[in-house]
PDB file of C-alpha atoms in Angstrom:
ATOM      1  CA  MET K   6       0.000   0.000   0.000  1.00 53.00           C
ATOM      2  CA  THR K   7       1.321   3.461  -0.866  1.00 73.00           C
ATOM      3  CA  GLU K   8       1.631   6.087   1.850  1.00 87.00           C
ATOM      4  CA  PRO K   9       0.691   9.352   0.102  1.00 95.00           C
ATOM      5  CA  ASP K  10       1.699  12.709   1.514  1.00 96.00           C
ATOM      6  CA  ILE K  11      -1.486  14.180   0.019  1.00 97.00           C
ATOM      7  CA  LEU K  12      -4.571  12.210  -0.995  1.00 97.00           C
ATOM      8  CA  LEU K  13      -7.250  13.777  -3.180  1.00 96.00           C
ATOM      9  CA  LEU K  14     -10.666  12.207  -2.743  1.00 94.00           C
ATOM     10  CA  ARG K  15     -12.680  11.281  -5.842  1.00 88.00           C
ATOM     11  CA  GLN K  16     -14.747  14.458  -5.737  1.00 78.00           C
ATOM     12  CA  LYS K  17     -15.213  16.929  -8.571  1.00 78.00           C
ATOM     13  CA  VAL K  18     -15.397  20.686  -7.997  1.00 79.00           C
ATOM     14  CA  HIS K  19     -17.316  22.822 -10.502  1.00 75.00           C
ATOM     15  CA  GLY K  20     -17.018  19.957 -12.968  1.00 77.00           C
ATOM     16  CA  LEU K  21     -13.221  19.889 -12.681  1.00 81.00           C
ATOM     17  CA  PRO K  22     -11.663  16.467 -11.928  1.00 85.00           C
ATOM     18  CA  ALA K  23      -9.348  15.897  -8.964  1.00 88.00           C
ATOM     19  CA  SER K  24      -6.598  14.985 -11.426  1.00 90.00           C
ATOM     20  CA  GLU K  25      -6.267  18.684 -12.316  1.00 92.00           C
ATOM     21  CA  HIS K  26      -5.742  19.526  -8.657  1.00 92.00           C
ATOM     22  CA  ALA K  27      -3.129  16.747  -8.480  1.00 95.00           C
ATOM     23  CA  ALA K  28      -1.271  18.122 -11.514  1.00 96.00           C
ATOM     24  CA  ALA K  29      -1.161  21.595  -9.994  1.00 96.00           C
ATOM     25  CA  LEU K  30       0.089  20.202  -6.682  1.00 97.00           C
ATOM     26  CA  ARG K  31       2.817  18.151  -8.366  1.00 97.00           C
ATOM     27  CA  ASP K  32       4.070  21.328 -10.043  1.00 97.00           C
ATOM     28  CA  ARG K  33       4.372  22.972  -6.627  1.00 97.00           C
ATOM     29  CA  LEU K  34       5.521  19.936  -4.636  1.00 97.00           C
ATOM     30  CA  PRO K  35       7.633  17.787  -6.996  1.00 97.00           C
ATOM     31  CA  ASP K  36       9.063  15.714  -4.133  1.00 96.00           C
ATOM     32  CA  ALA K  37       5.725  14.930  -2.483  1.00 96.00           C
ATOM     33  CA  ASP K  38       3.675  11.790  -3.118  1.00 97.00           C
ATOM     34  CA  ILE K  39       0.333  13.035  -4.475  1.00 97.00           C
ATOM     35  CA  ALA K  40      -2.345  10.364  -4.894  1.00 96.00           C
ATOM     36  CA  VAL K  41      -5.813  10.538  -6.428  1.00 95.00           C
ATOM     37  CA  ALA K  42      -8.434   8.014  -5.339  1.00 92.00           C
ATOM     38  CA  GLU K  43     -10.321   6.808  -8.414  1.00 90.00           C
ATOM     39  CA  THR K  44     -12.603   4.127  -6.949  1.00 93.00           C
ATOM     40  CA  PRO K  45     -14.361   3.613  -3.602  1.00 92.00           C
ATOM     41  CA  ASP K  46     -12.058   0.702  -2.731  1.00 93.00           C
ATOM     42  CA  GLU K  47      -8.968   2.732  -3.586  1.00 93.00           C
ATOM     43  CA  GLU K  48     -10.273   5.629  -1.515  1.00 93.00           C
ATOM     44  CA  ARG K  49     -10.850   3.422   1.533  1.00 93.00           C
ATOM     45  CA  GLU K  50      -7.371   1.937   1.149  1.00 95.00           C
ATOM     46  CA  LEU K  51      -5.465   5.169   0.622  1.00 95.00           C
ATOM     47  CA  VAL K  52      -7.045   7.127   3.486  1.00 96.00           C
ATOM     48  CA  GLU K  53      -5.474   4.718   5.961  1.00 95.00           C
ATOM     49  CA  LYS K  54      -1.957   6.044   5.311  1.00 94.00           C
ATOM     50  CA  ALA K  55      -2.450   9.577   3.908  1.00 96.00           C
ATOM     51  CA  ARG K  56      -1.102  12.509   5.937  1.00 96.00           C
ATOM     52  CA  ILE K  57      -3.138  15.223   4.211  1.00 98.00           C
ATOM     53  CA  ILE K  58      -6.542  14.473   2.726  1.00 97.00           C
ATOM     54  CA  SER K  59      -8.340  16.953   0.491  1.00 96.00           C
ATOM     55  CA  GLY K  60     -11.892  17.040  -0.826  1.00 94.00           C
ATOM     56  CA  PHE K  61     -15.141  18.890  -0.279  1.00 90.00           C
ATOM     57  CA  ASN K  62     -16.351  16.422   2.362  1.00 92.00           C
ATOM     58  CA  MET K  63     -15.329  13.328   4.282  1.00 93.00           C
ATOM     59  CA  ASP K  64     -17.841  10.986   5.861  1.00 91.00           C
ATOM     60  CA  GLU K  65     -17.575   9.336   9.259  1.00 92.00           C
ATOM     61  CA  ALA K  66     -16.563   5.964   7.812  1.00 92.00           C
ATOM     62  CA  LEU K  67     -13.574   7.442   5.983  1.00 94.00           C
ATOM     63  CA  ILE K  68     -12.548   9.508   8.989  1.00 96.00           C
ATOM     64  CA  GLU K  69     -12.516   6.351  11.094  1.00 95.00           C
ATOM     65  CA  ARG K  70     -10.077   4.714   8.666  1.00 95.00           C
ATOM     66  CA  ALA K  71      -7.755   7.735   8.394  1.00 96.00           C
ATOM     67  CA  ASP K  72      -5.311   6.801  11.170  1.00 94.00           C
ATOM     68  CA  GLU K  73      -2.406   8.869   9.812  1.00 95.00           C
ATOM     69  CA  MET K  74      -4.371  11.992   8.834  1.00 97.00           C
ATOM     70  CA  GLU K  75      -2.705  15.192  10.059  1.00 97.00           C
ATOM     71  CA  LEU K  76      -4.876  17.648   8.097  1.00 98.00           C
ATOM     72  CA  PHE K  77      -8.151  17.723   6.188  1.00 98.00           C
ATOM     73  CA  ALA K  78      -7.911  20.380   3.481  1.00 97.00           C
ATOM     74  CA  CYS K  79     -11.453  21.241   2.453  1.00 96.00           C
ATOM     75  CA  CYS K  80     -11.565  22.400  -1.153  1.00 93.00           C
ATOM     76  CA  PHE K  81     -14.556  24.687  -0.518  1.00 88.00           C
ATOM     77  CA  ALA K  82     -14.541  28.023   1.275  1.00 85.00           C
ATOM     78  CA  GLY K  83     -17.664  26.982   3.173  1.00 81.00           C
ATOM     79  CA  TYR K  84     -17.159  24.319   5.806  1.00 86.00           C
ATOM     80  CA  GLY K  85     -20.460  24.183   7.703  1.00 82.00           C
ATOM     81  CA  HIS K  86     -21.289  20.874   5.980  1.00 88.00           C
ATOM     82  CA  LEU K  87     -18.263  19.093   7.450  1.00 94.00           C
ATOM     83  CA  PRO K  88     -18.418  16.722  10.470  1.00 94.00           C
ATOM     84  CA  LEU K  89     -16.204  19.072  12.493  1.00 95.00           C
ATOM     85  CA  ASP K  90     -16.886  17.258  15.762  1.00 95.00           C
ATOM     86  CA  SER K  91     -15.385  14.080  14.320  1.00 95.00           C
ATOM     87  CA  PHE K  92     -12.262  15.878  13.151  1.00 97.00           C
ATOM     88  CA  GLU K  93     -11.934  17.599  16.520  1.00 96.00           C
ATOM     89  CA  GLU K  94     -12.293  14.305  18.415  1.00 95.00           C
ATOM     90  CA  ARG K  95      -9.359  12.913  16.461  1.00 94.00           C
ATOM     91  CA  GLY K  96      -7.310  16.085  16.821  1.00 95.00           C
ATOM     92  CA  VAL K  97      -7.230  16.712  13.071  1.00 97.00           C
ATOM     93  CA  PRO K  98      -7.082  20.357  11.979  1.00 97.00           C
ATOM     94  CA  VAL K  99      -9.266  21.532   9.100  1.00 97.00           C
ATOM     95  CA  THR K 100      -8.498  24.250   6.556  1.00 97.00           C
ATOM     96  CA  ASN K 101     -10.699  25.734   3.846  1.00 95.00           C
ATOM     97  CA  ALA K 102     -10.292  27.335   0.422  1.00 93.00           C
ATOM     98  CA  SER K 103     -10.948  30.915   1.456  1.00 90.00           C
ATOM     99  CA  GLY K 104      -9.533  33.283  -1.159  1.00 89.00           C
ATOM    100  CA  VAL K 105      -9.888  30.937  -4.117  1.00 92.00           C
ATOM    101  CA  HIS K 106     -13.056  32.700  -5.280  1.00 91.00           C
ATOM    102  CA  GLY K 107     -11.904  36.287  -4.822  1.00 93.00           C
ATOM    103  CA  PRO K 108     -10.997  37.274  -8.408  1.00 94.00           C
ATOM    104  CA  ASN K 109     -13.770  35.426 -10.257  1.00 95.00           C
ATOM    105  CA  ILE K 110     -16.672  36.366  -7.965  1.00 97.00           C
ATOM    106  CA  ALA K 111     -15.451  39.942  -7.729  1.00 97.00           C
ATOM    107  CA  GLU K 112     -15.532  40.139 -11.537  1.00 97.00           C
ATOM    108  CA  TYR K 113     -19.085  38.781 -11.466  1.00 98.00           C
ATOM    109  CA  VAL K 114     -20.123  41.506  -9.008  1.00 98.00           C
ATOM    110  CA  ILE K 115     -18.545  44.277 -11.071  1.00 98.00           C
ATOM    111  CA  GLY K 116     -20.263  42.942 -14.186  1.00 98.00           C
ATOM    112  CA  ALA K 117     -23.597  42.829 -12.362  1.00 98.00           C
ATOM    113  CA  LEU K 118     -23.257  46.383 -11.040  1.00 98.00           C
ATOM    114  CA  VAL K 119     -22.290  47.774 -14.449  1.00 98.00           C
ATOM    115  CA  SER K 120     -25.049  45.786 -16.157  1.00 97.00           C
ATOM    116  CA  MET K 121     -27.732  47.164 -13.848  1.00 97.00           C
ATOM    117  CA  ALA K 122     -26.399  50.735 -13.905  1.00 97.00           C
ATOM    118  CA  ARG K 123     -26.254  50.762 -17.721  1.00 97.00           C
ATOM    119  CA  ASN K 124     -29.556  48.875 -17.988  1.00 96.00           C
ATOM    120  CA  PHE K 125     -28.134  46.165 -20.232  1.00 96.00           C
ATOM    121  CA  ASN K 126     -31.098  43.940 -19.439  1.00 94.00           C
ATOM    122  CA  GLN K 127     -33.344  46.424 -21.225  1.00 94.00           C
ATOM    123  CA  ALA K 128     -30.914  46.483 -24.148  1.00 95.00           C
ATOM    124  CA  HIS K 129     -31.059  42.666 -24.386  1.00 94.00           C
ATOM    125  CA  ARG K 130     -34.857  42.674 -24.412  1.00 94.00           C
ATOM    126  CA  GLN K 131     -34.980  45.335 -27.111  1.00 95.00           C
ATOM    127  CA  GLN K 132     -32.424  43.507 -29.228  1.00 96.00           C
ATOM    128  CA  ASP K 133     -34.472  40.301 -28.974  1.00 95.00           C
ATOM    129  CA  GLU K 134     -37.481  42.293 -30.216  1.00 96.00           C
ATOM    130  CA  ARG K 135     -35.396  44.254 -32.796  1.00 97.00           C
ATOM    131  CA  VAL K 136     -36.522  47.545 -31.292  1.00 97.00           C
ATOM    132  CA  TRP K 137     -34.371  50.683 -31.667  1.00 97.00           C
ATOM    133  CA  LYS K 138     -35.486  52.859 -28.777  1.00 96.00           C
ATOM    134  CA  THR K 139     -33.371  54.891 -26.374  1.00 96.00           C
ATOM    135  CA  PHE K 140     -33.569  54.163 -22.651  1.00 94.00           C
ATOM    136  CA  GLY K 141     -32.151  55.642 -19.462  1.00 93.00           C
ATOM    137  CA  SER K 142     -29.109  54.498 -17.501  1.00 94.00           C
ATOM    138  CA  ARG K 143     -26.935  55.551 -14.593  1.00 94.00           C
ATOM    139  CA  GLU K 144     -23.262  55.843 -13.651  1.00 96.00           C
ATOM    140  CA  LEU K 145     -21.473  53.988 -10.905  1.00 97.00           C
ATOM    141  CA  LYS K 146     -19.233  57.013 -10.356  1.00 97.00           C
ATOM    142  CA  GLY K 147     -20.335  58.967  -7.329  1.00 97.00           C
ATOM    143  CA  SER K 148     -22.688  56.248  -6.091  1.00 98.00           C
ATOM    144  CA  THR K 149     -22.518  54.458  -2.737  1.00 98.00           C
ATOM    145  CA  VAL K 150     -21.939  50.704  -2.739  1.00 98.00           C
ATOM    146  CA  THR K 151     -22.417  48.769   0.491  1.00 98.00           C
ATOM    147  CA  VAL K 152     -20.598  45.441   0.759  1.00 98.00           C
ATOM    148  CA  VAL K 153     -21.863  43.133   3.505  1.00 98.00           C
ATOM    149  CA  GLY K 154     -19.020  40.825   4.472  1.00 97.00           C
ATOM    150  CA  LEU K 155     -15.387  41.863   4.192  1.00 96.00           C
ATOM    151  CA  GLY K 156     -13.744  38.473   3.887  1.00 92.00           C
ATOM    152  CA  ALA K 157     -11.625  37.496   0.894  1.00 91.00           C
ATOM    153  CA  ILE K 158     -14.481  37.956  -1.582  1.00 95.00           C
ATOM    154  CA  GLY K 159     -15.785  41.188  -0.092  1.00 97.00           C
ATOM    155  CA  GLN K 160     -12.302  42.697  -0.043  1.00 96.00           C
ATOM    156  CA  ALA K 161     -11.726  41.638  -3.656  1.00 96.00           C
ATOM    157  CA  VAL K 162     -14.973  43.374  -4.652  1.00 98.00           C
ATOM    158  CA  VAL K 163     -13.959  46.577  -2.862  1.00 98.00           C
ATOM    159  CA  GLU K 164     -10.537  46.597  -4.529  1.00 97.00           C
ATOM    160  CA  ARG K 165     -12.111  46.343  -7.978  1.00 98.00           C
ATOM    161  CA  LEU K 166     -14.624  49.090  -7.211  1.00 98.00           C
ATOM    162  CA  GLU K 167     -11.910  51.658  -6.508  1.00 97.00           C
ATOM    163  CA  PRO K 168     -11.305  52.734 -10.142  1.00 97.00           C
ATOM    164  CA  PHE K 169     -15.040  53.450 -10.573  1.00 98.00           C
ATOM    165  CA  GLY K 170     -14.964  56.365  -8.142  1.00 97.00           C
ATOM    166  CA  VAL K 171     -17.644  55.068  -5.778  1.00 98.00           C
ATOM    167  CA  GLU K 172     -18.066  55.551  -2.054  1.00 98.00           C
ATOM    168  CA  THR K 173     -17.958  52.246  -0.212  1.00 98.00           C
ATOM    169  CA  ILE K 174     -19.470  51.121   3.079  1.00 98.00           C
ATOM    170  CA  GLY K 175     -18.429  47.818   4.588  1.00 98.00           C
ATOM    171  CA  VAL K 176     -20.634  45.890   6.999  1.00 98.00           C
ATOM    172  CA  ARG K 177     -19.030  43.129   9.038  1.00 97.00           C
ATOM    173  CA  TYR K 178     -19.301  41.220  12.331  1.00 94.00           C
ATOM    174  CA  THR K 179     -16.274  42.965  13.794  1.00 94.00           C
ATOM    175  CA  PRO K 180     -16.155  46.566  12.516  1.00 95.00           C
ATOM    176  CA  GLU K 181     -13.202  47.273  14.817  1.00 95.00           C
ATOM    177  CA  LYS K 182     -11.091  45.215  12.400  1.00 94.00           C
ATOM    178  CA  GLY K 183     -11.668  47.911   9.803  1.00 94.00           C
ATOM    179  CA  GLY K 184     -11.366  47.225   6.101  1.00 94.00           C
ATOM    180  CA  SER K 185     -10.569  48.797   2.763  1.00 95.00           C
ATOM    181  CA  THR K 186     -13.988  50.484   2.468  1.00 98.00           C
ATOM    182  CA  ASP K 187     -14.391  54.207   3.129  1.00 98.00           C
ATOM    183  CA  GLU K 188     -16.470  53.351   6.182  1.00 97.00           C
ATOM    184  CA  VAL K 189     -16.984  50.177   8.217  1.00 98.00           C
ATOM    185  CA  LEU K 190     -20.115  49.473  10.245  1.00 98.00           C
ATOM    186  CA  GLY K 191     -21.353  46.585  12.357  1.00 97.00           C
ATOM    187  CA  PHE K 192     -24.438  44.493  11.646  1.00 96.00           C
ATOM    188  CA  ASP K 193     -26.359  46.472  14.258  1.00 95.00           C
ATOM    189  CA  GLU K 194     -25.843  49.576  12.084  1.00 97.00           C
ATOM    190  CA  ILE K 195     -26.864  48.081   8.765  1.00 97.00           C
ATOM    191  CA  HIS K 196     -29.948  50.280   8.368  1.00 98.00           C
ATOM    192  CA  ASP K 197     -27.711  53.347   8.560  1.00 98.00           C
ATOM    193  CA  ALA K 198     -25.831  51.903   5.586  1.00 98.00           C
ATOM    194  CA  LEU K 199     -28.952  50.823   3.685  1.00 98.00           C
ATOM    195  CA  ALA K 200     -30.475  54.303   3.864  1.00 98.00           C
ATOM    196  CA  ARG K 201     -27.443  55.643   1.940  1.00 98.00           C
ATOM    197  CA  THR K 202     -26.983  52.696  -0.420  1.00 98.00           C
ATOM    198  CA  ASP K 203     -27.278  52.828  -4.199  1.00 98.00           C
ATOM    199  CA  ALA K 204     -26.083  49.231  -4.633  1.00 98.00           C
ATOM    200  CA  LEU K 205     -26.023  46.498  -1.994  1.00 98.00           C
ATOM    201  CA  VAL K 206     -23.599  43.582  -2.434  1.00 98.00           C
ATOM    202  CA  LEU K 207     -24.017  40.529  -0.190  1.00 98.00           C
ATOM    203  CA  ALA K 208     -20.747  38.631   0.330  1.00 97.00           C
ATOM    204  CA  CYS K 209     -21.144  37.245   3.852  1.00 95.00           C
ATOM    205  CA  PRO K 210     -21.625  33.694   5.149  1.00 89.00           C
ATOM    206  CA  LEU K 211     -25.068  32.392   6.074  1.00 90.00           C
ATOM    207  CA  THR K 212     -25.251  32.280   9.865  1.00 90.00           C
ATOM    208  CA  ASP K 213     -27.906  32.733  12.529  1.00 91.00           C
ATOM    209  CA  GLU K 214     -27.105  36.446  12.477  1.00 93.00           C
ATOM    210  CA  THR K 215     -27.275  36.871   8.694  1.00 95.00           C
ATOM    211  CA  GLU K 216     -30.243  34.598   7.923  1.00 96.00           C
ATOM    212  CA  LYS K 217     -32.908  36.830   6.324  1.00 97.00           C
ATOM    213  CA  LEU K 218     -30.755  39.849   7.104  1.00 98.00           C
ATOM    214  CA  VAL K 219     -32.293  41.601   4.095  1.00 98.00           C
ATOM    215  CA  ASP K 220     -35.953  41.420   5.080  1.00 98.00           C
ATOM    216  CA  TYR K 221     -39.114  43.519   4.698  1.00 98.00           C
ATOM    217  CA  ASP K 222     -37.711  46.125   7.073  1.00 98.00           C
ATOM    218  CA  ALA K 223     -34.428  46.333   5.170  1.00 98.00           C
ATOM    219  CA  PHE K 224     -36.197  46.853   1.836  1.00 98.00           C
ATOM    220  CA  ARG K 225     -38.295  49.617   3.397  1.00 97.00           C
ATOM    221  CA  THR K 226     -35.086  51.375   4.435  1.00 98.00           C
ATOM    222  CA  MET K 227     -33.459  51.063   1.007  1.00 98.00           C
ATOM    223  CA  GLN K 228     -33.995  53.707  -1.651  1.00 96.00           C
ATOM    224  CA  PRO K 229     -36.342  52.860  -4.560  1.00 97.00           C
ATOM    225  CA  HIS K 230     -33.462  53.283  -7.042  1.00 97.00           C
ATOM    226  CA  ALA K 231     -31.227  50.808  -5.160  1.00 98.00           C
ATOM    227  CA  HIS K 232     -29.775  47.663  -6.722  1.00 98.00           C
ATOM    228  CA  LEU K 233     -29.110  44.317  -5.019  1.00 98.00           C
ATOM    229  CA  VAL K 234     -26.385  41.776  -5.883  1.00 98.00           C
ATOM    230  CA  ASN K 235     -26.357  38.489  -3.969  1.00 98.00           C
ATOM    231  CA  ILE K 236     -23.359  36.183  -4.428  1.00 97.00           C
ATOM    232  CA  ALA K 237     -23.445  34.913  -0.840  1.00 96.00           C
ATOM    233  CA  ARG K 238     -26.300  32.543   0.066  1.00 94.00           C
ATOM    234  CA  GLY K 239     -29.962  32.738  -0.860  1.00 97.00           C
ATOM    235  CA  GLY K 240     -31.073  32.550   2.766  1.00 97.00           C
ATOM    236  CA  ILE K 241     -29.508  35.927   3.580  1.00 97.00           C
ATOM    237  CA  VAL K 242     -32.418  37.511   1.694  1.00 98.00           C
ATOM    238  CA  ASP K 243     -36.042  36.974   2.689  1.00 98.00           C
ATOM    239  CA  THR K 244     -37.326  35.835  -0.705  1.00 98.00           C
ATOM    240  CA  ASP K 245     -40.949  36.829  -0.065  1.00 98.00           C
ATOM    241  CA  ALA K 246     -39.759  40.265   1.017  1.00 98.00           C
ATOM    242  CA  LEU K 247     -37.644  40.563  -2.156  1.00 98.00           C
ATOM    243  CA  VAL K 248     -40.591  39.664  -4.380  1.00 98.00           C
ATOM    244  CA  ASN K 249     -42.726  42.211  -2.550  1.00 98.00           C
ATOM    245  CA  ALA K 250     -40.009  44.875  -2.846  1.00 98.00           C
ATOM    246  CA  LEU K 251     -39.753  44.328  -6.609  1.00 98.00           C
ATOM    247  CA  ARG K 252     -43.520  44.380  -7.090  1.00 97.00           C
ATOM    248  CA  SER K 253     -43.849  47.506  -4.958  1.00 97.00           C
ATOM    249  CA  HIS K 254     -40.873  49.254  -6.598  1.00 96.00           C
ATOM    250  CA  HIS K 255     -39.041  49.471  -3.259  1.00 96.00           C
ATOM    251  CA  ILE K 256     -35.840  48.636  -5.149  1.00 98.00           C
ATOM    252  CA  GLU K 257     -35.004  49.041  -8.824  1.00 97.00           C
ATOM    253  CA  ALA K 258     -33.243  45.799  -9.751  1.00 98.00           C
ATOM    254  CA  ALA K 259     -31.591  42.642  -8.485  1.00 98.00           C
ATOM    255  CA  PHE K 260     -28.805  40.370  -9.742  1.00 98.00           C
ATOM    256  CA  LEU K 261     -28.961  36.969  -8.058  1.00 98.00           C
ATOM    257  CA  ASP K 262     -26.464  34.133  -8.268  1.00 98.00           C
ATOM    258  CA  VAL K 263     -28.063  32.447  -5.260  1.00 97.00           C
ATOM    259  CA  THR K 264     -31.700  32.084  -4.249  1.00 98.00           C
ATOM    260  CA  ASP K 265     -33.875  30.603  -1.540  1.00 98.00           C
ATOM    261  CA  PRO K 266     -35.066  28.017  -2.467  1.00 97.00           C
ATOM    262  CA  GLU K 267     -32.314  26.702  -4.691  1.00 96.00           C
ATOM    263  CA  PRO K 268     -32.633  25.539  -7.411  1.00 96.00           C
ATOM    264  CA  LEU K 269     -35.313  28.126  -8.042  1.00 97.00           C
ATOM    265  CA  PRO K 270     -38.549  26.381  -9.133  1.00 97.00           C
ATOM    266  CA  ARG K 271     -39.660  27.053 -12.705  1.00 97.00           C
ATOM    267  CA  ASP K 272     -42.910  28.633 -11.501  1.00 97.00           C
ATOM    268  CA  HIS K 273     -41.288  30.976  -8.968  1.00 98.00           C
ATOM    269  CA  PRO K 274     -42.268  34.662  -9.409  1.00 98.00           C
ATOM    270  CA  LEU K 275     -38.632  35.819  -9.419  1.00 98.00           C
ATOM    271  CA  TRP K 276     -38.244  34.411 -12.944  1.00 98.00           C
ATOM    272  CA  GLY K 277     -40.910  36.779 -14.225  1.00 96.00           C
ATOM    273  CA  PHE K 278     -39.334  40.150 -13.408  1.00 97.00           C
ATOM    274  CA  ASN K 279     -37.695  42.089 -16.230  1.00 95.00           C
ATOM    275  CA  ASN K 280     -35.456  43.824 -13.696  1.00 96.00           C
ATOM    276  CA  VAL K 281     -34.064  40.619 -12.162  1.00 98.00           C
ATOM    277  CA  GLN K 282     -31.105  38.699 -13.564  1.00 98.00           C
ATOM    278  CA  ILE K 283     -30.625  35.148 -12.247  1.00 98.00           C
ATOM    279  CA  THR K 284     -27.610  32.878 -12.671  1.00 98.00           C
ATOM    280  CA  PRO K 285     -27.510  29.270 -11.351  1.00 96.00           C
ATOM    281  CA  HIS K 286     -25.017  29.655  -8.471  1.00 93.00           C
ATOM    282  CA  ASN K 287     -22.058  29.774 -10.834  1.00 92.00           C
ATOM    283  CA  ALA K 288     -20.391  33.083  -9.976  1.00 95.00           C
ATOM    284  CA  GLY K 289     -17.575  31.024  -8.475  1.00 90.00           C
ATOM    285  CA  HIS K 290     -16.853  29.013 -11.611  1.00 89.00           C
ATOM    286  CA  THR K 291     -13.336  29.513 -12.952  1.00 90.00           C
ATOM    287  CA  PRO K 292     -10.802  27.326 -14.787  1.00 89.00           C
ATOM    288  CA  LYS K 293      -8.218  28.702 -12.318  1.00 91.00           C
ATOM    289  CA  TYR K 294      -9.898  27.063  -9.301  1.00 92.00           C
ATOM    290  CA  PHE K 295      -7.417  24.252  -8.768  1.00 92.00           C
ATOM    291  CA  GLU K 296      -4.428  26.485  -9.487  1.00 94.00           C
ATOM    292  CA  ARG K 297      -5.434  28.746  -6.588  1.00 94.00           C
ATOM    293  CA  LEU K 298      -6.452  25.834  -4.383  1.00 95.00           C
ATOM    294  CA  ALA K 299      -3.105  24.137  -5.004  1.00 96.00           C
ATOM    295  CA  ASP K 300      -1.308  27.257  -3.770  1.00 97.00           C
ATOM    296  CA  ILE K 301      -3.135  26.937  -0.427  1.00 97.00           C
ATOM    297  CA  THR K 302      -2.712  23.165  -0.134  1.00 96.00           C
ATOM    298  CA  ALA K 303       0.986  23.266  -1.038  1.00 97.00           C
ATOM    299  CA  GLU K 304       1.660  26.076   1.410  1.00 97.00           C
ATOM    300  CA  ASN K 305      -0.040  24.143   4.208  1.00 98.00           C
ATOM    301  CA  TYR K 306       1.966  21.043   3.325  1.00 97.00           C
ATOM    302  CA  ARG K 307       5.142  23.072   3.844  1.00 97.00           C
ATOM    303  CA  ARG K 308       3.828  24.636   7.051  1.00 97.00           C
ATOM    304  CA  LEU K 309       2.872  21.228   8.409  1.00 96.00           C
ATOM    305  CA  GLU K 310       6.412  20.036   7.704  1.00 94.00           C
ATOM    306  CA  ARG K 311       7.844  23.035   9.594  1.00 96.00           C
ATOM    307  CA  GLY K 312       5.342  22.857  12.460  1.00 95.00           C
ATOM    308  CA  GLU K 313       3.954  26.324  11.649  1.00 97.00           C
ATOM    309  CA  GLU K 314       0.442  27.741  11.904  1.00 97.00           C
ATOM    310  CA  LEU K 315      -1.734  26.582   9.018  1.00 97.00           C
ATOM    311  CA  LYS K 316      -3.209  28.964   6.472  1.00 96.00           C
ATOM    312  CA  ASN K 317      -7.030  29.192   6.378  1.00 95.00           C
ATOM    313  CA  ARG K 318      -7.379  27.064   9.487  1.00 96.00           C
ATOM    314  CA  VAL K 319     -11.025  26.801  10.597  1.00 95.00           C
ATOM    315  CA  LEU K 320     -10.605  24.048  13.235  1.00 95.00           C
TER     316      LEU K 320
END
């Protein structure tokens, strides 16, 4: 039986095979033994001797077999789905892929904000109908963009907003940490931000505190010309409140990569709005995913060897 330094479970990410992750890791760690499990039997065999195991999840049965595991490297930024108690019981640290999505999701957000400001959705409808008719639009310059969540994705969004000449407000759990926005507020001050917001970008995790954060009350505070971009989780927005806000013209437009429920049923009213753009939770798709993930995994391999603090450690 081989004793791999790093074992990649047979799990695809965004349609990309684990073999691509392995190739990227071998470029960075030419002296390390990188193994890819291709069958269930091979997976069960290899986990018994692997020091680092990477995938988007690991069930209890595999954890029980992983006697030599020193690290589980989750290949997702989110880790709430993991059996953290089981890892903790065995003294196995867990890291995530925070930062992998920064460039691609930030580009999505910028595209969404520009699209709504320039009213490209109207242009698409008129082109489909072959109608030459002028329509109004706005500028991002001089507007106020509020970014809820200043983690890797939120910070990447703020960085890319700078050349547009906008004012930025950041909303985060710990405002004392500051951020690259012009102003940083706590969640208890979000209505102060919403009252001044031209575009609201949601880039925070779904937690007890953020569930339905954008509710009926929030939409009443927002200006009727405001735009919403959600690349976080659908549950951060009260869907019924969003539908009501769109019907009542409490906001002008929304760009949604995530919804609640998800997938969005074919008969859901959100599909019917001309001022709503919906994408199927694919803002994070990028062919560079495993290249960025390999940077994190390889760095943690080296840190583990040196006995140093792990990058992106969540447990």
